[in-house]
mmCIF file of C-alpha atoms and ligand atoms in Angstrom:
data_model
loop_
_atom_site.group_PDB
_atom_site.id
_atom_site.type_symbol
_atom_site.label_atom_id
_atom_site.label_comp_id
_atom_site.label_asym_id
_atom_site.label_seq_id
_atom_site.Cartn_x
_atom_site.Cartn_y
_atom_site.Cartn_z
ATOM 1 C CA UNK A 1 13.421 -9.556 10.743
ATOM 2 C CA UNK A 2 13.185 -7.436 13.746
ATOM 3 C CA UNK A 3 9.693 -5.624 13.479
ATOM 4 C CA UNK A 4 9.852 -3.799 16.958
ATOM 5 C CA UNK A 5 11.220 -0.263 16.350
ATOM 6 C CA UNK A 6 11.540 -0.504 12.683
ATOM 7 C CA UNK A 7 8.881 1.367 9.992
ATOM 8 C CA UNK A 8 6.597 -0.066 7.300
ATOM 9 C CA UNK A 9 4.617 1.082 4.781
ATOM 10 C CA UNK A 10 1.172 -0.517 4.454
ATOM 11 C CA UNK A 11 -0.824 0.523 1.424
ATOM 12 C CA UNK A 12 -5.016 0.640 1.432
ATOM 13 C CA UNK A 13 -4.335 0.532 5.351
ATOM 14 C CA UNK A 14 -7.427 2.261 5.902
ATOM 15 C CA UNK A 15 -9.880 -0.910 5.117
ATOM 16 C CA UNK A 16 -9.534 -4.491 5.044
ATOM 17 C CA UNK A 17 -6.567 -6.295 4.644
ATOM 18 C CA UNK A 18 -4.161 -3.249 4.435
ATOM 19 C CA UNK A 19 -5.927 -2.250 8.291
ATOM 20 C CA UNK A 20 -4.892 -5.780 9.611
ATOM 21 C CA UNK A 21 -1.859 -5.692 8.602
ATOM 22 C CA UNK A 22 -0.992 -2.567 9.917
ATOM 23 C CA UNK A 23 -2.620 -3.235 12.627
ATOM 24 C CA UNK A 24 -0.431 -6.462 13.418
ATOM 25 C CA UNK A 25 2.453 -4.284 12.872
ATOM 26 C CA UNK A 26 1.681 -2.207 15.262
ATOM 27 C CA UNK A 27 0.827 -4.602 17.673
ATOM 28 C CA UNK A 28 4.875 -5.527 17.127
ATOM 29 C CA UNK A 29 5.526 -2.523 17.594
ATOM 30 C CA UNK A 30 6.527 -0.984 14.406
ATOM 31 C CA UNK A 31 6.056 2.170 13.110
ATOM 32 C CA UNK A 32 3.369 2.132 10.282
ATOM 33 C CA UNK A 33 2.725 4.619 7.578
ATOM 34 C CA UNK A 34 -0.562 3.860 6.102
ATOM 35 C CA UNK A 35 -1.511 5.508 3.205
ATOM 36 C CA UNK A 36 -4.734 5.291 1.543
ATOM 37 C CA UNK A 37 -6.871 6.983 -0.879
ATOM 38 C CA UNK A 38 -9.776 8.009 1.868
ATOM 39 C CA UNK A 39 -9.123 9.547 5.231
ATOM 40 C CA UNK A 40 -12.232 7.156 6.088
ATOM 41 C CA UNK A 41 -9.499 4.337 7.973
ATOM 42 C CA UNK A 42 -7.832 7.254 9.771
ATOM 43 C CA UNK A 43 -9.958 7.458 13.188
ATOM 44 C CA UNK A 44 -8.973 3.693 13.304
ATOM 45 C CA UNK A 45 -5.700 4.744 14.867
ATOM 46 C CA UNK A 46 -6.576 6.979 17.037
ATOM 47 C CA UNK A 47 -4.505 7.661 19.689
ATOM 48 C CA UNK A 48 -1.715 6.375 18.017
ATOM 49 C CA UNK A 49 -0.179 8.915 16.317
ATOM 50 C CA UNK A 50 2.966 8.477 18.201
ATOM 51 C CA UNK A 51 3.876 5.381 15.749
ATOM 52 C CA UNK A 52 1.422 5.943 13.380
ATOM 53 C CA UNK A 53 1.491 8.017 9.975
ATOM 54 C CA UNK A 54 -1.720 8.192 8.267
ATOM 55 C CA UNK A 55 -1.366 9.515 4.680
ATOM 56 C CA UNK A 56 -3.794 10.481 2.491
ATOM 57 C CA UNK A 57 -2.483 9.474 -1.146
ATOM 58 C CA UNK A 58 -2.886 7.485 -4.591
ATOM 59 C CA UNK A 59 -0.607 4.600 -5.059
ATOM 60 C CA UNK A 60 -0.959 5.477 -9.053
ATOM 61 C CA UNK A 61 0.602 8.826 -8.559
ATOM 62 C CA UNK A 62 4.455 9.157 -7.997
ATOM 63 C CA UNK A 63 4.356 12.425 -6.499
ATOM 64 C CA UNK A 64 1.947 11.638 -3.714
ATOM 65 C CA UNK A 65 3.478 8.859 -3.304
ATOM 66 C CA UNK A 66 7.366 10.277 -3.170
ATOM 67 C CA UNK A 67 5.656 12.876 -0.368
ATOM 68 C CA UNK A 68 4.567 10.159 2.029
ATOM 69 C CA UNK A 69 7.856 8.459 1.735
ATOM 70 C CA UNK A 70 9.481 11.994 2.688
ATOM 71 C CA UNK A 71 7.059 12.214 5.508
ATOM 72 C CA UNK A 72 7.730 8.948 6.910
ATOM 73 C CA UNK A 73 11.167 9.811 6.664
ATOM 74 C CA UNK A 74 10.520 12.990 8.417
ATOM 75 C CA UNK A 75 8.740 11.278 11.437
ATOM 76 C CA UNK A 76 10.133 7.979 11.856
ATOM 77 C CA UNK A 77 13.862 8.686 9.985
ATOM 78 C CA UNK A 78 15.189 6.774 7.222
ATOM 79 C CA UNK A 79 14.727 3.385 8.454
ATOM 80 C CA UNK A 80 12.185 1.956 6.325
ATOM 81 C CA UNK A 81 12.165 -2.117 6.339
ATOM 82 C CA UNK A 82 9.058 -3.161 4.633
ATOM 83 C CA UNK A 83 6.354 -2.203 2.117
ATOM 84 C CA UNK A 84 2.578 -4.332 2.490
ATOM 85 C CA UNK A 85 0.877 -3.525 -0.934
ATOM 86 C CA UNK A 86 -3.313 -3.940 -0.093
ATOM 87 C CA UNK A 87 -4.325 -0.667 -1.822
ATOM 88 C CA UNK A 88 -6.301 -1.799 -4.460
ATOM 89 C CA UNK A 89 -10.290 -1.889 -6.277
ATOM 90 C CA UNK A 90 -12.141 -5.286 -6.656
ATOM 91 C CA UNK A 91 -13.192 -5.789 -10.263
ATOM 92 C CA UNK A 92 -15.461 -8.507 -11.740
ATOM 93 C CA UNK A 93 -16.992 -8.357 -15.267
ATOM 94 C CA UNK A 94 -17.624 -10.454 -17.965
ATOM 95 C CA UNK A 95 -15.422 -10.209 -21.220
ATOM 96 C CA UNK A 96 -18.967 -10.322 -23.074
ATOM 97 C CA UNK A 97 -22.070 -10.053 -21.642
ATOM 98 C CA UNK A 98 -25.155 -11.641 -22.213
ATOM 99 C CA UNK A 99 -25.994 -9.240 -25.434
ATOM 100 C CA UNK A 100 -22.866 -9.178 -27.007
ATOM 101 C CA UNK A 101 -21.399 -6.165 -25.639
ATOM 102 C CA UNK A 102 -17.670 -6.193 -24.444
ATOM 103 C CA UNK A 103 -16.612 -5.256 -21.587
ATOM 104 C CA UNK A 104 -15.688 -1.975 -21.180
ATOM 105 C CA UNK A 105 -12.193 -1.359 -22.068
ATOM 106 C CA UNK A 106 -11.882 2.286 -19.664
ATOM 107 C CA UNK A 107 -13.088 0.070 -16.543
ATOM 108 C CA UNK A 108 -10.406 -2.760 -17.282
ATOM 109 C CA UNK A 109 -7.531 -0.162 -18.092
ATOM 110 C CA UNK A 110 -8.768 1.882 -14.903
ATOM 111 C CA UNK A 111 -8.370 -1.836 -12.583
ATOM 112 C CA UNK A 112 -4.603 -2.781 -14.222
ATOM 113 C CA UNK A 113 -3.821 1.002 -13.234
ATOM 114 C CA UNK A 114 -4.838 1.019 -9.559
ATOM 115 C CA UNK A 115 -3.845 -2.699 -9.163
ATOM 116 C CA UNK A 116 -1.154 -2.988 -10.932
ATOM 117 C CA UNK A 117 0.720 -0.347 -11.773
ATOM 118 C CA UNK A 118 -0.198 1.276 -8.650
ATOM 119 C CA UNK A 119 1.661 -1.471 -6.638
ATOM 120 C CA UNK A 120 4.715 -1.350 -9.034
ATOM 121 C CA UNK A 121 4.508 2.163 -8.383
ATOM 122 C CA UNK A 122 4.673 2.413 -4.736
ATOM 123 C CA UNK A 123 7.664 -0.419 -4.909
ATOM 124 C CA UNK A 124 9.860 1.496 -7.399
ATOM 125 C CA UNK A 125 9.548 4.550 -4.678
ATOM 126 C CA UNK A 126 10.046 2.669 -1.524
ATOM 127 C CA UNK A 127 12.725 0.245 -2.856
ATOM 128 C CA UNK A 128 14.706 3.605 -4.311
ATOM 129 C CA UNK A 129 14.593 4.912 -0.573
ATOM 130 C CA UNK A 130 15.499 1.010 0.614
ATOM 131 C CA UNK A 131 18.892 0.822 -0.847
ATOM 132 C CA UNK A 132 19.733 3.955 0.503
ATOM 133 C CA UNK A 133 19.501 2.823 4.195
ATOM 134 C CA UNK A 134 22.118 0.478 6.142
ATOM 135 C CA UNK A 135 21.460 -3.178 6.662
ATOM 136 C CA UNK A 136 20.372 -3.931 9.630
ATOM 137 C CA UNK A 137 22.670 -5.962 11.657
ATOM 138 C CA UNK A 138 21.208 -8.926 11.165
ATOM 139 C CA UNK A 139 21.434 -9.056 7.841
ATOM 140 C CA UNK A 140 17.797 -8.175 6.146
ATOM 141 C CA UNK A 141 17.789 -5.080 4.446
ATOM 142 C CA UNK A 142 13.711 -5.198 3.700
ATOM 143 C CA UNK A 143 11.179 -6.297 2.386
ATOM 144 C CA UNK A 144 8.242 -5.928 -0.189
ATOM 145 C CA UNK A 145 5.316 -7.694 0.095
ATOM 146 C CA UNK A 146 3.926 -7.145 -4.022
ATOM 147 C CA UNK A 147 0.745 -8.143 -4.692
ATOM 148 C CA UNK A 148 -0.498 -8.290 -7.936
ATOM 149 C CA UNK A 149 -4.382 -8.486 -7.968
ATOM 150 C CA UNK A 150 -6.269 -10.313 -10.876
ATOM 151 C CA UNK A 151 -9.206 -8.782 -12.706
ATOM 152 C CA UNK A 152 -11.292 -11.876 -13.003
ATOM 153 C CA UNK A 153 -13.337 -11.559 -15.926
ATOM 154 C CA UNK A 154 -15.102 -14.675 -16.892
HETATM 155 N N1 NAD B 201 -10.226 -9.464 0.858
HETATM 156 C C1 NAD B 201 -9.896 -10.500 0.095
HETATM 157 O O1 NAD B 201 -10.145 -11.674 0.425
HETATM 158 C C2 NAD B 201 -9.168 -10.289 -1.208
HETATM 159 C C3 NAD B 201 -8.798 -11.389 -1.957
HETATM 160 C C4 NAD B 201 -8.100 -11.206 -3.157
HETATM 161 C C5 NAD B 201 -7.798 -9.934 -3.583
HETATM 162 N N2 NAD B 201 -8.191 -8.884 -2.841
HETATM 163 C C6 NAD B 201 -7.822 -7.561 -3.340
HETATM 164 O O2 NAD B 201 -6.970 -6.989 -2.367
HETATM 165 C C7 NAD B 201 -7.200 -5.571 -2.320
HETATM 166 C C8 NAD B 201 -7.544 -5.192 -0.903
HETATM 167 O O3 NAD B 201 -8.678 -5.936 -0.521
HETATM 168 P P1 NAD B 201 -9.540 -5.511 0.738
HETATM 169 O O4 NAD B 201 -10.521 -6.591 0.947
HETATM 170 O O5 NAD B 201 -8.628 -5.131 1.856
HETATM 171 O O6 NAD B 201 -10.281 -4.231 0.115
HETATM 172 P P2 NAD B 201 -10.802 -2.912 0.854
HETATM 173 O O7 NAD B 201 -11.687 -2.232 -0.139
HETATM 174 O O8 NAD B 201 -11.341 -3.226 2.207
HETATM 175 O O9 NAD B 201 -9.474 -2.047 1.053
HETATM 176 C C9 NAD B 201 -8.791 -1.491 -0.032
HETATM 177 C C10 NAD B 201 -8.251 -0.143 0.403
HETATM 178 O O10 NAD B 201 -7.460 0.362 -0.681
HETATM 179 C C11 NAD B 201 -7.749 1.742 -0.807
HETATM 180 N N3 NAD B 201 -7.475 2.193 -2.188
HETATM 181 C C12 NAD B 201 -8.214 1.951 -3.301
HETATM 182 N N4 NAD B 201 -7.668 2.553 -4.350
HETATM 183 C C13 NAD B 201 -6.546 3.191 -3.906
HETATM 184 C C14 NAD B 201 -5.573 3.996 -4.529
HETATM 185 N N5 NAD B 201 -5.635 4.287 -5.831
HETATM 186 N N6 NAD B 201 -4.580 4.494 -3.769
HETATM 187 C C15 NAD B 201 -4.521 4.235 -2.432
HETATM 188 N N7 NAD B 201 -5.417 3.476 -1.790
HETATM 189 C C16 NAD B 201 -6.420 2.958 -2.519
HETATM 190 C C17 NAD B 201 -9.221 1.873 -0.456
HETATM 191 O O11 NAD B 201 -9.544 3.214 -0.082
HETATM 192 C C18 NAD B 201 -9.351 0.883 0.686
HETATM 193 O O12 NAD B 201 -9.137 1.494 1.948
HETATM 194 C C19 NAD B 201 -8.316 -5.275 -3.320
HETATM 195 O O13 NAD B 201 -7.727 -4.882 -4.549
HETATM 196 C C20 NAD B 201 -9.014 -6.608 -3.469
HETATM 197 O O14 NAD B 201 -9.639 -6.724 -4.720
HETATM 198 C C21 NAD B 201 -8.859 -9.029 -1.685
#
């Protein structure tokens, strides 16, 4: 797929794996929105705000999420290729600790929402704006890159 001039989405682009990969994208010469929860990744792209688009959202809510995709739009125009799902929380617990206590059911729900049905989330929304958009001429329309992340809890 041709990278160069096209735009991605990379979620949890602020830290971590989402920051590599947007920052390989860039180094193709894409144009990257990177949205994260915390403004904390922003100052890593400074000085590139010409193909960069740093927004400040929750993959777990639709209409934050529906804003960046308008605002990418806005900057970059309706040419989105690719969504890189790495916005996410690491969770480890036991199912039943040492006393007999379970683990807590909030924290597990709170770890399928963010991981889980925040990625799902952020796909519905990008792939609705995907099939809108022409094919490029090669062929590939886009790509998601869907991660689903595992609770371990053993
Ligand atoms: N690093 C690894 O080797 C590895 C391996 C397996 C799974 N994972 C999982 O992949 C994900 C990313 O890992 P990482 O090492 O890059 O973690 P990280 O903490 O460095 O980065 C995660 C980013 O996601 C953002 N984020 C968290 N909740 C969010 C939300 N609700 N909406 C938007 N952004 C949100 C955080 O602010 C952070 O910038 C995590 O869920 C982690 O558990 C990581």
């Amino acid at each position: 797929m041709q990278i160069k001039g096209n735009t991605f989405i990379v979620t949890g682009g602020g830290s971590g794996l989402g920051l590599s990969a947007a920052r390989e994208l860039l180094r193709l010469e894409a144009n990257v929105v990177v949205i994260d929860l915390k403004d904390d990744g922003k100052s890593f792209f400074k000085g590139q705000e010409k193909n960069v688009l740093f927004v400040q959202a929750n993959v777990t809510s639709e209409e934050e999420i529906s804003k960046a995709i308008q605002q990418a739009i806005d900057k970059f125009g309706g040419n989105i290729r690719g969504v890189v799902n790495c916005g996410g929380i690491f969770s480890v617990g036991k199912i039943v600790d040492q006393n007999g206590k379970p683990l807590d059911l909030e924290s597990f729900k709170f770890t399928i929402n963010v991981n889980l049905v925040g990625t799902f989330n952020v796909c519905r929304l990008v792939a609705a704006q995907m099939v809108k958009q022409k094919p490029l001429e090669e062929g590939n329309a886009s790509f998601i890159i869907y991660k689903i992340f595992r609770p371990i809890y053993d």
